[in-house]
mmCIF file of C-alpha atoms in Angstrom:
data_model
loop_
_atom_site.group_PDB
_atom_site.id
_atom_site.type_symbol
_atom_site.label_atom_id
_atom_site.label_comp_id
_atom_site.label_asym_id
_atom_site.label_seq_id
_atom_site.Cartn_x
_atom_site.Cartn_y
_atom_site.Cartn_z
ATOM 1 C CA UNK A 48 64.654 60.838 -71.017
ATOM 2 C CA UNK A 49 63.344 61.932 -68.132
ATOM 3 C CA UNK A 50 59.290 62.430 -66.804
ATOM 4 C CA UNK A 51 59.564 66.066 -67.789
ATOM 5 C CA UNK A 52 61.075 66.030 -71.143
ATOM 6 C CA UNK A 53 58.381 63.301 -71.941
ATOM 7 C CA UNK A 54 55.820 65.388 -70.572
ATOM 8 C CA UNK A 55 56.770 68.066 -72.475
ATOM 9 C CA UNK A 56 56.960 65.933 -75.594
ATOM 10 C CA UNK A 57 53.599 64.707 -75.074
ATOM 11 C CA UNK A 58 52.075 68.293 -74.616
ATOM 12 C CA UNK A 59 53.636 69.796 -77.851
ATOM 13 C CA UNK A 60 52.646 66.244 -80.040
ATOM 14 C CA UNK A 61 48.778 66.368 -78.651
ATOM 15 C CA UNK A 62 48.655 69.993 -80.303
ATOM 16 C CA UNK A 63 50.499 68.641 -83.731
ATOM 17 C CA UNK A 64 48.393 65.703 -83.841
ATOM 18 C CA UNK A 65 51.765 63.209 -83.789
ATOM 19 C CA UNK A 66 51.109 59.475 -83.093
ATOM 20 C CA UNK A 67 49.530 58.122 -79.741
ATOM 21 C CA UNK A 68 52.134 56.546 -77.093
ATOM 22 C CA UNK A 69 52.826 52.741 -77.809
ATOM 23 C CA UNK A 70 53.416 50.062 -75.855
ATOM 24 C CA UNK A 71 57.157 50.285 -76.519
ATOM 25 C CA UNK A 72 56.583 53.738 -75.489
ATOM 26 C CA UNK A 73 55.319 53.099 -72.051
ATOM 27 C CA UNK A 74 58.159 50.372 -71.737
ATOM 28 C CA UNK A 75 60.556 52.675 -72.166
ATOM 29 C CA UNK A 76 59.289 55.337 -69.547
ATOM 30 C CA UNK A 77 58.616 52.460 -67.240
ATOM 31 C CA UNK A 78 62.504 51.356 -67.877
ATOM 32 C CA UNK A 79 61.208 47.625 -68.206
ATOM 33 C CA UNK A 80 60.256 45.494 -71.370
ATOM 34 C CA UNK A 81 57.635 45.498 -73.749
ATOM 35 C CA UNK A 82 56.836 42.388 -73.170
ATOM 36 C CA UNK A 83 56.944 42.743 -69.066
ATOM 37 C CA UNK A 84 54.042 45.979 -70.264
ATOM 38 C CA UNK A 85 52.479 43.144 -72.021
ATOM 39 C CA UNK A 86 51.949 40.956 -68.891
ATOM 40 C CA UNK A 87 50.974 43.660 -66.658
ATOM 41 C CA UNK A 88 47.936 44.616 -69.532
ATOM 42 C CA UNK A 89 47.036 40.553 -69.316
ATOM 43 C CA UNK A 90 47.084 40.882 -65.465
ATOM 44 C CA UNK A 91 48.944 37.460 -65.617
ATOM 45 C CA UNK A 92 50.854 38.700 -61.904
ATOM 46 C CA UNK A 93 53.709 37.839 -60.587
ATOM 47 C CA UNK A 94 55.148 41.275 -60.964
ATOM 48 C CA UNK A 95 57.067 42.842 -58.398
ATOM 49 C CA UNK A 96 54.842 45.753 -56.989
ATOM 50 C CA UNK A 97 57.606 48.306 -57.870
ATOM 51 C CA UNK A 98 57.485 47.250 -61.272
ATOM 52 C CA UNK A 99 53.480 47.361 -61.280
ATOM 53 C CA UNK A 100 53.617 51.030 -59.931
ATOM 54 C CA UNK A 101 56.165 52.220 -62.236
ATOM 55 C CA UNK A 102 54.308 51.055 -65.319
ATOM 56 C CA UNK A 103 51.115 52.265 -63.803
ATOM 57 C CA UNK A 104 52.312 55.950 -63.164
ATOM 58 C CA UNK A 105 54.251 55.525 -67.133
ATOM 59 C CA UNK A 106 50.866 54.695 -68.884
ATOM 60 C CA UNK A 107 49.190 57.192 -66.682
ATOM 61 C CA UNK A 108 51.678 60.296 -67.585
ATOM 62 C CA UNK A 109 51.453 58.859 -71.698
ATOM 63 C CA UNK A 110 48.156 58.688 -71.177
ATOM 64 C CA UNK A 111 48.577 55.464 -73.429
ATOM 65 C CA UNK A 112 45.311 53.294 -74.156
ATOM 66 C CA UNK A 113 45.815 50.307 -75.833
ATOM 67 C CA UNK A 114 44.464 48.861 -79.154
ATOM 68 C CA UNK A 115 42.441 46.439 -77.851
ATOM 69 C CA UNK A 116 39.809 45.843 -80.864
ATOM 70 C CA UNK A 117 38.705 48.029 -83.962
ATOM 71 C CA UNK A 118 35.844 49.714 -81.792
ATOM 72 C CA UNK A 119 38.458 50.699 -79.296
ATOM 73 C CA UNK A 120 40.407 51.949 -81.637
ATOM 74 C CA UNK A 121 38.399 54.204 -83.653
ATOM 75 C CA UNK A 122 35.688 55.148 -80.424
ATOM 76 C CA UNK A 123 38.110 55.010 -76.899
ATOM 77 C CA UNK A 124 35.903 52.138 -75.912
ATOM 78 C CA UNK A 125 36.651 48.725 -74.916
ATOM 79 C CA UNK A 126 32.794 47.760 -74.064
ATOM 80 C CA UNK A 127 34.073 46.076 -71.277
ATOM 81 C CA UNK A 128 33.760 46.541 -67.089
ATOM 82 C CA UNK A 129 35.172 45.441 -64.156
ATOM 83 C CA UNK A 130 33.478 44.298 -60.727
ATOM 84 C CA UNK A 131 35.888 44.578 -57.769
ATOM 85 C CA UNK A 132 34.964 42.096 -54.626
ATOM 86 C CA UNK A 133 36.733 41.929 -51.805
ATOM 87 C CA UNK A 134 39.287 38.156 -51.226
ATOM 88 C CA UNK A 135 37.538 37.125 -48.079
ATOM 89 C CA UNK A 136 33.585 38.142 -47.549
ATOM 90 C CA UNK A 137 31.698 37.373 -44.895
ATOM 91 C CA UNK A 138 28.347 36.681 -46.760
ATOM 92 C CA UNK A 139 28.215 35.509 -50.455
ATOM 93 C CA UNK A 140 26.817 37.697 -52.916
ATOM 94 C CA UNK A 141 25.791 35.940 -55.778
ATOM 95 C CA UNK A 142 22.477 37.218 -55.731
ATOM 96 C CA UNK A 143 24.060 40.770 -55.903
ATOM 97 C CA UNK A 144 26.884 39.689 -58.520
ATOM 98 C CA UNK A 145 24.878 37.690 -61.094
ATOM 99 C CA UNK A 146 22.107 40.479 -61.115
ATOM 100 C CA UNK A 147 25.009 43.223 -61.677
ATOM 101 C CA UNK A 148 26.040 41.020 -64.545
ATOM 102 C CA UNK A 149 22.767 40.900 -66.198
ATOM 103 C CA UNK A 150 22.214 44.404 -66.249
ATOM 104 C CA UNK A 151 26.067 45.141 -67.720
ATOM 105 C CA UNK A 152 25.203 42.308 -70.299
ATOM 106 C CA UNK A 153 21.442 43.435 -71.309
ATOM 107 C CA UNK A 154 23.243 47.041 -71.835
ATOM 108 C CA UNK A 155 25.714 45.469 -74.644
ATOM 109 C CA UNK A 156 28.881 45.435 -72.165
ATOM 110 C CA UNK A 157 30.955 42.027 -70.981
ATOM 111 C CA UNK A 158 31.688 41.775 -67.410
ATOM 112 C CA UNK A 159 35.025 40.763 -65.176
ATOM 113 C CA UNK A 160 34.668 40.313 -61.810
ATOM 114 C CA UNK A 161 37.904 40.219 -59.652
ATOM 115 C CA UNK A 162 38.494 39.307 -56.232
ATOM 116 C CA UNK A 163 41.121 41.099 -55.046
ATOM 117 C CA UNK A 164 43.022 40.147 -51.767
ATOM 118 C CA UNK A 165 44.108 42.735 -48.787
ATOM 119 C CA UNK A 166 41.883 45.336 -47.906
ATOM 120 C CA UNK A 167 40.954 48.719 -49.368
ATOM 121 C CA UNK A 168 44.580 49.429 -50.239
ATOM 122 C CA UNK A 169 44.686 46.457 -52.690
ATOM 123 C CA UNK A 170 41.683 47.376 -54.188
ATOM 124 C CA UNK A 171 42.417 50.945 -54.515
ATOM 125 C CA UNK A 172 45.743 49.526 -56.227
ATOM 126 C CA UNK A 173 43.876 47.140 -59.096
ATOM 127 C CA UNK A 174 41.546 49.825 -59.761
ATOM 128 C CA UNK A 175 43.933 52.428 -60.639
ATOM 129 C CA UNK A 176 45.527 49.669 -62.627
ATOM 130 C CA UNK A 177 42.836 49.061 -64.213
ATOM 131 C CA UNK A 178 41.786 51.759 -65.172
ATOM 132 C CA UNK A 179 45.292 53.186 -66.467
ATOM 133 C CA UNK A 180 45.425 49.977 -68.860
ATOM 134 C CA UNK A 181 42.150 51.086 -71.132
ATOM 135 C CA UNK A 182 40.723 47.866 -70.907
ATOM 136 C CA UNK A 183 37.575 48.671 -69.331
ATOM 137 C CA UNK A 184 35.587 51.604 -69.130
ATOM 138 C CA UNK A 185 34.056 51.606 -65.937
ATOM 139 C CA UNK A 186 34.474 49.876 -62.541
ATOM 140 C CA UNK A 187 32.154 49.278 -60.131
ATOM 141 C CA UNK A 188 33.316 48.449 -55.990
ATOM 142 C CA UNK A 189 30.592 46.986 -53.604
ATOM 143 C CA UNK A 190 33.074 47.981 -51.212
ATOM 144 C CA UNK A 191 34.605 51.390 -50.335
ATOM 145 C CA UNK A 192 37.529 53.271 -52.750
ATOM 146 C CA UNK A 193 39.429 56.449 -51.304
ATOM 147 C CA UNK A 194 37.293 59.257 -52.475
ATOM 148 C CA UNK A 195 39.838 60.667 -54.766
ATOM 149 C CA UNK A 196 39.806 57.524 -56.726
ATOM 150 C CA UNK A 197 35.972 57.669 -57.413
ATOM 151 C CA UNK A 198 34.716 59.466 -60.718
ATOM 152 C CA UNK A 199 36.478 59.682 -63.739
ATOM 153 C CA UNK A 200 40.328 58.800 -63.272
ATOM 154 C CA UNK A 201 42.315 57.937 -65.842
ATOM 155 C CA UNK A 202 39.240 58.107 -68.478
ATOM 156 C CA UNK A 203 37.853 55.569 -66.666
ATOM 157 C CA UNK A 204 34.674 55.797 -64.703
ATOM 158 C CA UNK A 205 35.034 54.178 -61.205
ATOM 159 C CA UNK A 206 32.039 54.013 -59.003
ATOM 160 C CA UNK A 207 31.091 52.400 -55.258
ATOM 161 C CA UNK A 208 28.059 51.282 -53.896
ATOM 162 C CA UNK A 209 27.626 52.199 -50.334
ATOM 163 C CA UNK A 210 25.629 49.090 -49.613
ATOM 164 C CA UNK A 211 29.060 47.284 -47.968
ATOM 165 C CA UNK A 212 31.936 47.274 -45.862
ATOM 166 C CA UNK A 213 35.514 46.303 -46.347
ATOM 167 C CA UNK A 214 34.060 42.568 -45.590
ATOM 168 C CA UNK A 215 30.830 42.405 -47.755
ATOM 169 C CA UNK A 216 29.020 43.146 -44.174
ATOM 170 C CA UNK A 217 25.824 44.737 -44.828
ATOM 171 C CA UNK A 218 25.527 48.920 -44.081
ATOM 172 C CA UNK A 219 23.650 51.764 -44.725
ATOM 173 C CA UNK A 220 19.648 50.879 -45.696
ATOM 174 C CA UNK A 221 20.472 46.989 -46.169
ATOM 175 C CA UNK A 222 21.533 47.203 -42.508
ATOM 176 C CA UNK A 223 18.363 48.726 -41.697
ATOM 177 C CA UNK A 224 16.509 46.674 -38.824
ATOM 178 C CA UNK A 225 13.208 48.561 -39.635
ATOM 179 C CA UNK A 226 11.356 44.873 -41.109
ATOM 180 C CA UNK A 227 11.659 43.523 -37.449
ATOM 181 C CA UNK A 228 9.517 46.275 -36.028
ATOM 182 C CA UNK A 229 6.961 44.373 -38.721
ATOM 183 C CA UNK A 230 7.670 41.666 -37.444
ATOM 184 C CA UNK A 231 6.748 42.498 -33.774
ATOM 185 C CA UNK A 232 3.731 44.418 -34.342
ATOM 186 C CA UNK A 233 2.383 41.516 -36.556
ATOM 187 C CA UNK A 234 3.232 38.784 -33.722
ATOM 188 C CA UNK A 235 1.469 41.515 -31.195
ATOM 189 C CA UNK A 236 -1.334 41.546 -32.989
ATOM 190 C CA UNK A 237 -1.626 37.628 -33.005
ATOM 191 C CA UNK A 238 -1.655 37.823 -29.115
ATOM 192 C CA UNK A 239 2.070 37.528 -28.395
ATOM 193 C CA UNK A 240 3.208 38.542 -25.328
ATOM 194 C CA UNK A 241 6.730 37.421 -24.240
ATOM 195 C CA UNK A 242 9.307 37.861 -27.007
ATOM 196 C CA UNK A 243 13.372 36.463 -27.276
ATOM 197 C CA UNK A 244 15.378 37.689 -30.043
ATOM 198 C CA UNK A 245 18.535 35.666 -30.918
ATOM 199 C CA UNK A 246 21.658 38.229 -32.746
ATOM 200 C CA UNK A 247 23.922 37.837 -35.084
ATOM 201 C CA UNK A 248 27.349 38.594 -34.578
ATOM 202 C CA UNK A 249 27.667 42.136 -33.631
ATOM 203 C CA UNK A 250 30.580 43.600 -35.305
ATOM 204 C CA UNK A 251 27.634 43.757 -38.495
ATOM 205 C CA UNK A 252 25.601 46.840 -38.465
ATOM 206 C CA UNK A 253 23.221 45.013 -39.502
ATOM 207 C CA UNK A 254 22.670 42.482 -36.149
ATOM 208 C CA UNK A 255 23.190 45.665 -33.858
ATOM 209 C CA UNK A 256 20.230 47.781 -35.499
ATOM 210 C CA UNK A 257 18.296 44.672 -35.605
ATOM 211 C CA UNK A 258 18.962 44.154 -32.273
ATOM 212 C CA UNK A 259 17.746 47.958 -31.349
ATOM 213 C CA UNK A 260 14.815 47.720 -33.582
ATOM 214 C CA UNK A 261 13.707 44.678 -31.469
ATOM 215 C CA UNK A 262 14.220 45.731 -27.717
ATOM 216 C CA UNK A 263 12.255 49.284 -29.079
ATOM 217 C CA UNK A 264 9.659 47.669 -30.544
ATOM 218 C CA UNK A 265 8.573 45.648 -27.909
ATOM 219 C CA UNK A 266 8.918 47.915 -25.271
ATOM 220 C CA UNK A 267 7.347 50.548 -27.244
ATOM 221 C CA UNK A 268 4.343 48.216 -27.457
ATOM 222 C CA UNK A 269 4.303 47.286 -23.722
ATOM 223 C CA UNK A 270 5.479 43.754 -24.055
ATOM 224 C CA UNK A 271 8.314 41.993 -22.724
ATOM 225 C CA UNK A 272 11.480 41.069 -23.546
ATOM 226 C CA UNK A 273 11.922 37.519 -22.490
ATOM 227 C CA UNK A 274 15.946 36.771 -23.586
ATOM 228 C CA UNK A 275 18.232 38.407 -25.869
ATOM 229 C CA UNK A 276 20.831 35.770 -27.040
ATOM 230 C CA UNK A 277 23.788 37.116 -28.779
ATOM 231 C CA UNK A 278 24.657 35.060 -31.648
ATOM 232 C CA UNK A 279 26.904 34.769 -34.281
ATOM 233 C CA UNK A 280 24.679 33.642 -37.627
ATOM 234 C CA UNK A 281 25.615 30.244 -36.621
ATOM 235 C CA UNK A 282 23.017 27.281 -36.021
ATOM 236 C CA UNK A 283 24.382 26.871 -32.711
ATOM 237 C CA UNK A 284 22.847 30.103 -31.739
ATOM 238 C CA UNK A 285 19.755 29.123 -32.284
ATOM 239 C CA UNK A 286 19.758 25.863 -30.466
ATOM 240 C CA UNK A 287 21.462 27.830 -27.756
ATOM 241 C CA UNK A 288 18.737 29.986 -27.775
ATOM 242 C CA UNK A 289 16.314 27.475 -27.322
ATOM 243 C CA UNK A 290 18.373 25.878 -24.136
ATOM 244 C CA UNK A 291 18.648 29.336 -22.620
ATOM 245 C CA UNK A 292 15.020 29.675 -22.823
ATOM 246 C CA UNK A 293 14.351 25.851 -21.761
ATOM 247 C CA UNK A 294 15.919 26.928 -18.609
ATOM 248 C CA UNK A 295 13.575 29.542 -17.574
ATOM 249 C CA UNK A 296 10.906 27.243 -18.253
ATOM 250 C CA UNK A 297 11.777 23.739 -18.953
ATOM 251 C CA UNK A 298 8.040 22.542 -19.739
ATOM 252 C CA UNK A 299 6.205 25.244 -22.194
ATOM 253 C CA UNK A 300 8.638 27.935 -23.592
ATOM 254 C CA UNK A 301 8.788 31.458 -21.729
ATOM 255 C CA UNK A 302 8.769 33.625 -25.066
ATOM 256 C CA UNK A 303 6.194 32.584 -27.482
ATOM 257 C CA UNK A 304 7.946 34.554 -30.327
ATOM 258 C CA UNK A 305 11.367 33.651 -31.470
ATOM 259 C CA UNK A 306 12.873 36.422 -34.104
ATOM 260 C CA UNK A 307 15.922 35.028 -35.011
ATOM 261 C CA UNK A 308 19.181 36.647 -36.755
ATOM 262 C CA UNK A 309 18.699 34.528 -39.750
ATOM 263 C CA UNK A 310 16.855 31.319 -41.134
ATOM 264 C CA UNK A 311 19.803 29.110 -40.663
ATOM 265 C CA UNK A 312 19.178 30.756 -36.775
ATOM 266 C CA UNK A 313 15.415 30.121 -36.943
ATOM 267 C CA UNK A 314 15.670 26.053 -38.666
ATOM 268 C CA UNK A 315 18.040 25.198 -35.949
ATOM 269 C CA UNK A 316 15.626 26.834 -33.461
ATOM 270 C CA UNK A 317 12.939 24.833 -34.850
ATOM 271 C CA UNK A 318 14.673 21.855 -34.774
ATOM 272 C CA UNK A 319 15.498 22.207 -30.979
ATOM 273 C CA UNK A 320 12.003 23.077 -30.053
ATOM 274 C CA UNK A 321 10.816 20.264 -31.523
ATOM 275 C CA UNK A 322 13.481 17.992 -29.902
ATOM 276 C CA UNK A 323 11.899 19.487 -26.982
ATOM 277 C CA UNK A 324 8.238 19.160 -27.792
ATOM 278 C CA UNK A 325 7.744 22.906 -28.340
ATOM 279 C CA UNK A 326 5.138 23.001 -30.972
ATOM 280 C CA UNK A 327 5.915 25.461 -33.992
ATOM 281 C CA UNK A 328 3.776 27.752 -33.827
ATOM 282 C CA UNK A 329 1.777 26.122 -32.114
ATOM 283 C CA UNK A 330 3.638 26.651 -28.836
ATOM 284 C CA UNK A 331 6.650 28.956 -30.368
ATOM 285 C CA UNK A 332 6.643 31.202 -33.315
ATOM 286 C CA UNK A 333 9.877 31.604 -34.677
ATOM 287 C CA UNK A 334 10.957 34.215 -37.776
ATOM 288 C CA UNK A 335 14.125 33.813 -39.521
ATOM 289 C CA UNK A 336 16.084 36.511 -42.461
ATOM 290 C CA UNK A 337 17.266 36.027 -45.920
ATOM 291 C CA UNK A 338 14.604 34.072 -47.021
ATOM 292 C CA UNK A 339 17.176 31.319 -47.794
ATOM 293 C CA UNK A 340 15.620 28.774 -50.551
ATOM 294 C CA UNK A 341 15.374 26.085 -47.641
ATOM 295 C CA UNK A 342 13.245 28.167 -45.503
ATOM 296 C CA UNK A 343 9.947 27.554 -47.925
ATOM 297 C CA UNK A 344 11.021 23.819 -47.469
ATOM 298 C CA UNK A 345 10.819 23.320 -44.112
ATOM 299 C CA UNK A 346 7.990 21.819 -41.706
ATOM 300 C CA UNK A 347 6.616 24.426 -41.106
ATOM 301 C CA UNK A 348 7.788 27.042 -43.911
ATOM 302 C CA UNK A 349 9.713 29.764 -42.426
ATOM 303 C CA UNK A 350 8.332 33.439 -41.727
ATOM 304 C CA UNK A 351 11.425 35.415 -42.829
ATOM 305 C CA UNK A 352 12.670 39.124 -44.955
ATOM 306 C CA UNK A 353 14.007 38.609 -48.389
ATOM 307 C CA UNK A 354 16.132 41.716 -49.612
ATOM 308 C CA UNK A 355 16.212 43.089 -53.218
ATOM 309 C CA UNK A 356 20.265 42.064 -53.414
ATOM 310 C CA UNK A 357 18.809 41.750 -57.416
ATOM 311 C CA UNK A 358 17.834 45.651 -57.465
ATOM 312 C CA UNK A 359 20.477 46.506 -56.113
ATOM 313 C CA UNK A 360 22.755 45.175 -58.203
ATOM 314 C CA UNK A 361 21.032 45.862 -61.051
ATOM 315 C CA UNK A 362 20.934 49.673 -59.823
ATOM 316 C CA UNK A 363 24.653 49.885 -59.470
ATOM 317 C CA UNK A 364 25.437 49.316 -62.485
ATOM 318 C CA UNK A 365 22.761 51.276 -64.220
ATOM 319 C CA UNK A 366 24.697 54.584 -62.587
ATOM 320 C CA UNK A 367 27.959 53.205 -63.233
ATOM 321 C CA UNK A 368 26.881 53.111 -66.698
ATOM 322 C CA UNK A 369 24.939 56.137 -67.134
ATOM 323 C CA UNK A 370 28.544 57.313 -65.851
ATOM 324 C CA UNK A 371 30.646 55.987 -68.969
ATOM 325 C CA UNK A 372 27.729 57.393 -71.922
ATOM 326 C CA UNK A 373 27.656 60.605 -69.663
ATOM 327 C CA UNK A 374 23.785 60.274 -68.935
ATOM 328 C CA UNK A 375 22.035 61.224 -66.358
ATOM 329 C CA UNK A 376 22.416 58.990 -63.195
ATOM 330 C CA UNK A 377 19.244 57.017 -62.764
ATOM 331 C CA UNK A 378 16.286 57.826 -60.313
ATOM 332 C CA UNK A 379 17.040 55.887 -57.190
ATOM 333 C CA UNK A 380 14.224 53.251 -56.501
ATOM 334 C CA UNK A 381 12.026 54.308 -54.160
ATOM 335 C CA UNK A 382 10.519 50.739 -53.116
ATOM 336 C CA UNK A 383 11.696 49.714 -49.999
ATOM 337 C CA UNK A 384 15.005 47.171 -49.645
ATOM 338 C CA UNK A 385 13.311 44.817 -47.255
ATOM 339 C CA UNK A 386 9.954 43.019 -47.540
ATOM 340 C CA UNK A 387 8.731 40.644 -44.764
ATOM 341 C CA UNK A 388 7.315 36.886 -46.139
ATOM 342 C CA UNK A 389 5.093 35.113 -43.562
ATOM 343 C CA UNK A 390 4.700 31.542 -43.543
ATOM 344 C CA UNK A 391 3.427 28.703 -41.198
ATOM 345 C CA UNK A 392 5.837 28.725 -38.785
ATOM 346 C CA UNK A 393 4.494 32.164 -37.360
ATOM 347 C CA UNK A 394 0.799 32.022 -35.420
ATOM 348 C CA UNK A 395 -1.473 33.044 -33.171
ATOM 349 C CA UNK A 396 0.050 33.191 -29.347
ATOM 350 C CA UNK A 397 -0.692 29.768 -27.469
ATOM 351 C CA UNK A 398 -3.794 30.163 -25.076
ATOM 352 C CA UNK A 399 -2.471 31.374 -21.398
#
């Protein structure tokens, strides 16, 4: 039979109130087996993606849901949703994840959380699978969908934070280099002159605004800018930063504030003044970002930011939720992402 005639079919049964498409149904429309229909609903792969489309666009047009428990049966509702991640990130987000999972659990729903490999294409691709199979009733992306896909589609809510790129790179207000302008004016205040910055890699947003935010701040304030060493997140950056600054002024450090890309930038910094008999902070101050669980360890205990990754996981999920019972999308937070945590290895500027 062809899509029309089954259309058709479809159309006239909803107003009759005949049975609702089976499994064998979709099969059928699909032209594969049941049990091939089966797999695909198990996502046990190894389908051929013609065969994954074609059972995709069958449940789709039968609009077929299947009977996954009694609930789901009797309510539409599987109680179930779906995280999306990117195959390769650059940053790991199990801060983000495991506080997305708490909220979805304290809310009485169970949690998968795929990584799916390829870019926004692929994930585009499991989503609408997903969401065609019935199994879950909402998906939430940390990393861009096509706009058409986001909303209800399929009877299945699908929403995307705006917090990521394609690579898990920070954008939009994580991004935001505002905390290092704190972090300038503080180090002003304790006498510092002469400031290097060291970047991360600068295909992030992130690193470039930081990066900006820096070179503004201090010549906003009338200080100077000593070195900017572009970096990479790397320790090596940081102990390259050091050399580059060892060669301006091999005996007592140039800068005497160090605000590095992040705190695996600012221990190796540390470590290399040291190795040179640069005092921290006695000599150097150096701030790092993350707020890392080593940096509280170290000798001294790392000035750094810490971002809410918990909020905001915690927020996504609230509005993909709110999405699924039809509520009201939550009140956005209005605390700020960032929050700057001084420690020892930030002081007063070394006598002239």
């Amino acid at each position: 039979m062809g899509r029309g005639g089954v259309r058709g079919g479809r159309a006239g049964a909803a107003g009759s109130g005949a049975r609702a498409a089976t499994l064998r149904d979709v099969a059928r429309v699909a032209g594969v087996s049941h049990q091939t229909v089966s797999r695909y609903l198990r996502h046990n792969g190894g389908l051929k993606p013609a065969t994954v489309a074609a059972i995709a666009a069958a449940i789709e047009q039968l609009d077929y849901r299947p009977n996954l428990i009694a609930r789901s049966m009797r309510t539409r509702r599987s109680g179930r949703l779906a995280i999306l991640l990117p195959g390769a990130a650059d940053w790991n987000p199990g801060r983000l994840i495991g506080a997305a999972v708490r909220a979805a659990h304290e809310a009485g729903f169970t949690v998968e959380v795929l990584s799916v490999e390829g870019g926004q294409d692929a994930r585009a691709d499991r989503a609408r699978e997903l969401a065609a199979s019935g199994q879950v009733e909402g998906i939430l992306a940390f990393t861009p969908l096509p706009a058409d896909l986001l909303g209800a589609y399929a009877g299945t809510q699908i929403f995307a934070s705006a917090d990521y790129d394609d690579r898990m790179r920070t954008i939009g207000g994580l991004a935001d280099g505002a905390p290092v302008e704190q972090l300038v004016t503080r180090l002003a205040e304790l006498g510092h002159r002469r400031f290097a910055h060291v970047t991360g890699r600068l295909s992030y947003a992130s690193a470039r605004s930081r990066r900006e935010v820096f070179v503004q701040t201090v010549e906003r304030l009338g200080l100077e800018v000593v070195l900017v060493h572009e970096g990479d997140w790397t320790p090596a950056s940081g102990r390259e930063a050091i050399e580059a600054l060892a060669r301006l002024s091999p005996r007592a450090p140039r800068a005497t504030a160090v605000v590095a890309a992040n705190d695996v930038v600012a221990a190796a910094a540390i470590r290399a003044a040291s190795e040179r008999g640069w005092r921290v902070p006695d000599d150097l101050s150096i701030t790092g970002w993350d707020d890392h669980v080593v940096g509280a360890l170290l000798s001294p205990a790392l000035t750094t930011v810490d971002a809410d990754y918990e909020r905001i996981g915690a927020d996504a999920v609230a509005r993909l939720i709110a999405a699924v019972r039809g509520d009201e999308p939550p009140a956005t937070a209005g605390a700020p992402v960032h929050r700057v945590i001084w420690r020892e290895s930030t002081g007063p500027a070394p006598a002239p």
